[in-house]
Amino acid sequence: MAVTIKDVAKAAGVSVASVSRALNGRDNVTDETRHRILDVATKLRYRPNDAARSLITKRTQTIGAVLPDLHGEFFSELIRGIDVAARAQGLHLLVSSSHGDVDEATAAIRAMQGRVDGLLVMSPHVDASFLHESLPEALPAVLMNAPQDHSRFPTLNLDNHGGAVAMTRHLLGRGHRRIAMIGGPAGNLDADERRRGWLDALGEASLARDALLLDGDFSEESGYAAGKRIVALAQRPDAVFAANDMMAVGCLIALVESGVRVPDDVALAGFDDVPIARYVTPQLTTVRVRIADLGRAAFNRLIAELESPGSLPARTEILPCEIVVRASSGDA
């Protein structure tokens, strides 16, 4: 049978209250008594009952994260950032995926209620109506990459538009005029903002009217399919800007298989700077997003809200991106 707090108290010759105070680090226990209790607890291999503790403290010591997907390097980096920050605080992380579906996002959020102290939410379906219907008032939450049409929750967004503008300007500065884009999923905020930045930069150069936008869904497969379509064009673009690195990698494979030289024939750039971008040949020029830092910053905002409820303004913070120039755009 599992050792209980009463067993520790009996073996140490103290009250249950004294054991509780000692194990929770309270200062109203003498050092001698604390050491005796800790020694007994160690010898008996006592483990606190987290469920019982939650009933008393009203805390689960767990943070939830609802993400649109768990596949791919972007989400593994995001989870890593959140998890490292959580472990530093002695907290657990409960992760669920909505698989890009609004009903599954709602179900995941509801399933976590009562199991987590706060929630991190990244979903393409986050809007005022979704938040009102899915998130209870009493559950602290921080949003990531969400539209700025709400005022209830703190939000951290990547500067997707600014990053796409900067990358397109970089390609224009290299002398490219026909810059195609492989877009992301329809209705996805990141994809929409990156497409908008690409078009805005082309518009500055009076090149937006004939801009070529190829369908994509952030997967390698869709990038590969777009690359094959580019190969078949009578007039190929000078450069291809993929809305994420995984599509850029898929496109690169398709181009190389077809004998198209990158960057000599077609320059190529991506977005996110996932680890694989440094290990393909040629190395991928991309927009660096500090993905783990996004997760860590969102977690820290949530912890601040848990420690001082209502103290944080429900404002949107924009995290900057930066250009990383490598060989795929002909610069290295």
PDB file of N, CA, C and O in Angstrom, residues 194-229:
ATOM      1  N   ARG A 194       1.914  36.426 -43.951  1.00  0.00           N
ATOM      2  CA  ARG A 194       3.116  36.263 -44.765  1.00  0.00           C
ATOM      3  C   ARG A 194       2.802  36.557 -46.239  1.00  0.00           C
ATOM      4  O   ARG A 194       3.599  37.192 -46.934  1.00  0.00           O
ATOM      5  N   ARG A 195       1.640  36.119 -46.689  1.00  0.00           N
ATOM      6  CA  ARG A 195       1.227  36.438 -48.065  1.00  0.00           C
ATOM      7  C   ARG A 195       1.028  37.941 -48.233  1.00  0.00           C
ATOM      8  O   ARG A 195       1.435  38.525 -49.247  1.00  0.00           O
ATOM      9  N   ARG A 196       0.425  38.564 -47.238  1.00  0.00           N
ATOM     10  CA  ARG A 196       0.191  40.012 -47.307  1.00  0.00           C
ATOM     11  C   ARG A 196       1.515  40.776 -47.358  1.00  0.00           C
ATOM     12  O   ARG A 196       1.669  41.747 -48.115  1.00  0.00           O
ATOM     13  N   GLY A 197       2.493  40.339 -46.572  1.00  0.00           N
ATOM     14  CA  GLY A 197       3.796  41.001 -46.587  1.00  0.00           C
ATOM     15  C   GLY A 197       4.496  40.853 -47.920  1.00  0.00           C
ATOM     16  O   GLY A 197       5.111  41.813 -48.426  1.00  0.00           O
ATOM     17  N   TRP A 198       4.411  39.665 -48.516  1.00  0.00           N
ATOM     18  CA  TRP A 198       4.995  39.424 -49.848  1.00  0.00           C
ATOM     19  C   TRP A 198       4.368  40.338 -50.890  1.00  0.00           C
ATOM     20  O   TRP A 198       5.071  40.998 -51.665  1.00  0.00           O
ATOM     21  N   LEU A 199       3.043  40.417 -50.882  1.00  0.00           N
ATOM     22  CA  LEU A 199       2.354  41.267 -51.851  1.00  0.00           C
ATOM     23  C   LEU A 199       2.656  42.751 -51.628  1.00  0.00           C
ATOM     24  O   LEU A 199       2.826  43.504 -52.585  1.00  0.00           O
ATOM     25  N   ASP A 200       2.718  43.167 -50.373  1.00  0.00           N
ATOM     26  CA  ASP A 200       3.010  44.571 -50.089  1.00  0.00           C
ATOM     27  C   ASP A 200       4.394  44.963 -50.597  1.00  0.00           C
ATOM     28  O   ASP A 200       4.573  46.047 -51.174  1.00  0.00           O
ATOM     29  N   ALA A 201       5.372  44.080 -50.387  1.00  0.00           N
ATOM     30  CA  ALA A 201       6.731  44.392 -50.858  1.00  0.00           C
ATOM     31  C   ALA A 201       6.790  44.402 -52.379  1.00  0.00           C
ATOM     32  O   ALA A 201       7.462  45.255 -52.980  1.00  0.00           O
ATOM     33  N   LEU A 202       6.089  43.470 -53.013  1.00  0.00           N
ATOM     34  CA  LEU A 202       6.041  43.491 -54.479  1.00  0.00           C
ATOM     35  C   LEU A 202       5.323  44.747 -54.969  1.00  0.00           C
ATOM     36  O   LEU A 202       5.692  45.327 -55.993  1.00  0.00           O
ATOM     37  N   GLY A 203       4.290  45.170 -54.238  1.00  0.00           N
ATOM     38  CA  GLY A 203       3.574  46.382 -54.610  1.00  0.00           C
ATOM     39  C   GLY A 203       4.460  47.608 -54.565  1.00  0.00           C
ATOM     40  O   GLY A 203       4.328  48.513 -55.401  1.00  0.00           O
ATOM     41  N   GLU A 204       5.363  47.651 -53.595  1.00  0.00           N
ATOM     42  CA  GLU A 204       6.306  48.770 -53.519  1.00  0.00           C
ATOM     43  C   GLU A 204       7.147  48.880 -54.791  1.00  0.00           C
ATOM     44  O   GLU A 204       7.567  49.973 -55.187  1.00  0.00           O
ATOM     45  N   ALA A 205       7.404  47.713 -55.414  1.00  0.00           N
ATOM     46  CA  ALA A 205       8.211  47.685 -56.639  1.00  0.00           C
ATOM     47  C   ALA A 205       7.338  47.620 -57.889  1.00  0.00           C
ATOM     48  O   ALA A 205       7.859  47.367 -58.994  1.00  0.00           O
ATOM     49  N   SER A 206       6.014  47.838 -57.713  1.00  0.00           N
ATOM     50  CA  SER A 206       5.049  47.792 -58.828  1.00  0.00           C
ATOM     51  C   SER A 206       5.073  46.445 -59.539  1.00  0.00           C
ATOM     52  O   SER A 206       4.966  46.371 -60.774  1.00  0.00           O
ATOM     53  N   LEU A 207       5.202  45.360 -58.757  1.00  0.00           N
ATOM     54  CA  LEU A 207       5.275  44.016 -59.324  1.00  0.00           C
ATOM     55  C   LEU A 207       4.169  43.094 -58.824  1.00  0.00           C
ATOM     56  O   LEU A 207       4.166  41.898 -59.135  1.00  0.00           O
ATOM     57  N   ALA A 208       3.235  43.627 -58.068  1.00  0.00           N
ATOM     58  CA  ALA A 208       2.234  42.774 -57.432  1.00  0.00           C
ATOM     59  C   ALA A 208       1.187  42.252 -58.406  1.00  0.00           C
ATOM     60  O   ALA A 208       0.617  41.181 -58.203  1.00  0.00           O
ATOM     61  N   ARG A 209       0.898  42.977 -59.468  1.00  0.00           N
ATOM     62  CA  ARG A 209      -0.222  42.625 -60.340  1.00  0.00           C
ATOM     63  C   ARG A 209      -0.061  41.245 -60.965  1.00  0.00           C
ATOM     64  O   ARG A 209      -1.021  40.486 -61.093  1.00  0.00           O
ATOM     65  N   ASP A 210       1.152  40.902 -61.362  1.00  0.00           N
ATOM     66  CA  ASP A 210       1.390  39.622 -62.041  1.00  0.00           C
ATOM     67  C   ASP A 210       2.032  38.589 -61.110  1.00  0.00           C
ATOM     68  O   ASP A 210       2.608  37.601 -61.578  1.00  0.00           O
ATOM     69  N   ALA A 211       1.924  38.806 -59.800  1.00  0.00           N
ATOM     70  CA  ALA A 211       2.573  37.909 -58.834  1.00  0.00           C
ATOM     71  C   ALA A 211       1.963  36.512 -58.904  1.00  0.00           C
ATOM     72  O   ALA A 211       0.748  36.344 -59.023  1.00  0.00           O
ATOM     73  N   LEU A 212       2.807  35.490 -58.831  1.00  0.00           N
ATOM     74  CA  LEU A 212       2.385  34.091 -58.900  1.00  0.00           C
ATOM     75  C   LEU A 212       2.294  33.514 -57.492  1.00  0.00           C
ATOM     76  O   LEU A 212       3.286  33.434 -56.770  1.00  0.00           O
ATOM     77  N   LEU A 213       1.089  33.104 -57.097  1.00  0.00           N
ATOM     78  CA  LEU A 213       0.856  32.470 -55.799  1.00  0.00           C
ATOM     79  C   LEU A 213       0.482  31.015 -56.029  1.00  0.00           C
ATOM     80  O   LEU A 213      -0.498  30.711 -56.712  1.00  0.00           O
ATOM     81  N   LEU A 214       1.282  30.106 -55.464  1.00  0.00           N
ATOM     82  CA  LEU A 214       1.038  28.670 -55.580  1.00  0.00           C
ATOM     83  C   LEU A 214       0.439  28.144 -54.277  1.00  0.00           C
ATOM     84  O   LEU A 214       0.828  28.569 -53.187  1.00  0.00           O
ATOM     85  N   ASP A 215      -0.483  27.206 -54.402  1.00  0.00           N
ATOM     86  CA  ASP A 215      -1.147  26.654 -53.217  1.00  0.00           C
ATOM     87  C   ASP A 215      -0.175  25.815 -52.390  1.00  0.00           C
ATOM     88  O   ASP A 215       0.672  25.097 -52.930  1.00  0.00           O
ATOM     89  N   GLY A 216      -0.343  25.887 -51.080  1.00  0.00           N
ATOM     90  CA  GLY A 216       0.433  25.062 -50.156  1.00  0.00           C
ATOM     91  C   GLY A 216      -0.316  24.916 -48.851  1.00  0.00           C
ATOM     92  O   GLY A 216      -1.294  25.627 -48.601  1.00  0.00           O
ATOM     93  N   ASP A 217       0.146  23.995 -47.999  1.00  0.00           N
ATOM     94  CA  ASP A 217      -0.521  23.795 -46.701  1.00  0.00           C
ATOM     95  C   ASP A 217       0.470  23.645 -45.550  1.00  0.00           C
ATOM     96  O   ASP A 217       0.160  23.074 -44.516  1.00  0.00           O
ATOM     97  N   PHE A 218       1.689  24.156 -45.751  1.00  0.00           N
ATOM     98  CA  PHE A 218       2.774  24.111 -44.772  1.00  0.00           C
ATOM     99  C   PHE A 218       3.482  22.748 -44.719  1.00  0.00           C
ATOM    100  O   PHE A 218       4.373  22.558 -43.900  1.00  0.00           O
ATOM    101  N   SER A 219       3.091  21.788 -45.554  1.00  0.00           N
ATOM    102  CA  SER A 219       3.740  20.473 -45.523  1.00  0.00           C
ATOM    103  C   SER A 219       4.810  20.380 -46.609  1.00  0.00           C
ATOM    104  O   SER A 219       4.772  21.092 -47.615  1.00  0.00           O
ATOM    105  N   GLU A 220       5.774  19.456 -46.405  1.00  0.00           N
ATOM    106  CA  GLU A 220       6.798  19.214 -47.418  1.00  0.00           C
ATOM    107  C   GLU A 220       6.172  18.773 -48.729  1.00  0.00           C
ATOM    108  O   GLU A 220       6.630  19.150 -49.810  1.00  0.00           O
ATOM    109  N   GLU A 221       5.106  17.952 -48.615  1.00  0.00           N
ATOM    110  CA  GLU A 221       4.463  17.425 -49.816  1.00  0.00           C
ATOM    111  C   GLU A 221       3.891  18.537 -50.688  1.00  0.00           C
ATOM    112  O   GLU A 221       4.014  18.494 -51.918  1.00  0.00           O
ATOM    113  N   SER A 222       3.273  19.525 -50.051  1.00  0.00           N
ATOM    114  CA  SER A 222       2.704  20.618 -50.840  1.00  0.00           C
ATOM    115  C   SER A 222       3.804  21.477 -51.463  1.00  0.00           C
ATOM    116  O   SER A 222       3.648  22.003 -52.569  1.00  0.00           O
ATOM    117  N   GLY A 223       4.930  21.612 -50.771  1.00  0.00           N
ATOM    118  CA  GLY A 223       6.063  22.328 -51.353  1.00  0.00           C
ATOM    119  C   GLY A 223       6.644  21.588 -52.543  1.00  0.00           C
ATOM    120  O   GLY A 223       7.023  22.198 -53.561  1.00  0.00           O
ATOM    121  N   TYR A 224       6.697  20.264 -52.426  1.00  0.00           N
ATOM    122  CA  TYR A 224       7.195  19.438 -53.532  1.00  0.00           C
ATOM    123  C   TYR A 224       6.278  19.575 -54.747  1.00  0.00           C
ATOM    124  O   TYR A 224       6.741  19.750 -55.880  1.00  0.00           O
ATOM    125  N   ALA A 225       4.955  19.516 -54.501  1.00  0.00           N
ATOM    126  CA  ALA A 225       3.992  19.657 -55.602  1.00  0.00           C
ATOM    127  C   ALA A 225       4.117  21.023 -56.263  1.00  0.00           C
ATOM    128  O   ALA A 225       4.050  21.144 -57.502  1.00  0.00           O
ATOM    129  N   ALA A 226       4.314  22.073 -55.455  1.00  0.00           N
ATOM    130  CA  ALA A 226       4.483  23.419 -56.016  1.00  0.00           C
ATOM    131  C   ALA A 226       5.760  23.493 -56.843  1.00  0.00           C
ATOM    132  O   ALA A 226       5.800  24.131 -57.905  1.00  0.00           O
ATOM    133  N   GLY A 227       6.824  22.843 -56.355  1.00  0.00           N
ATOM    134  CA  GLY A 227       8.073  22.816 -57.119  1.00  0.00           C
ATOM    135  C   GLY A 227       7.903  22.168 -58.477  1.00  0.00           C
ATOM    136  O   GLY A 227       8.456  22.638 -59.490  1.00  0.00           O
ATOM    137  N   LYS A 228       7.128  21.089 -58.545  1.00  0.00           N
ATOM    138  CA  LYS A 228       6.879  20.411 -59.822  1.00  0.00           C
ATOM    139  C   LYS A 228       6.076  21.307 -60.764  1.00  0.00           C
ATOM    140  O   LYS A 228       6.294  21.301 -61.989  1.00  0.00           O
ATOM    141  N   ARG A 229       5.154  22.092 -60.209  1.00  0.00           N
ATOM    142  CA  ARG A 229       4.391  23.021 -61.050  1.00  0.00           C
ATOM    143  C   ARG A 229       5.291  24.118 -61.598  1.00  0.00           C
ATOM    144  O   ARG A 229       5.149  24.542 -62.751  1.00  0.00           O
TER     145      ARG A 229
END
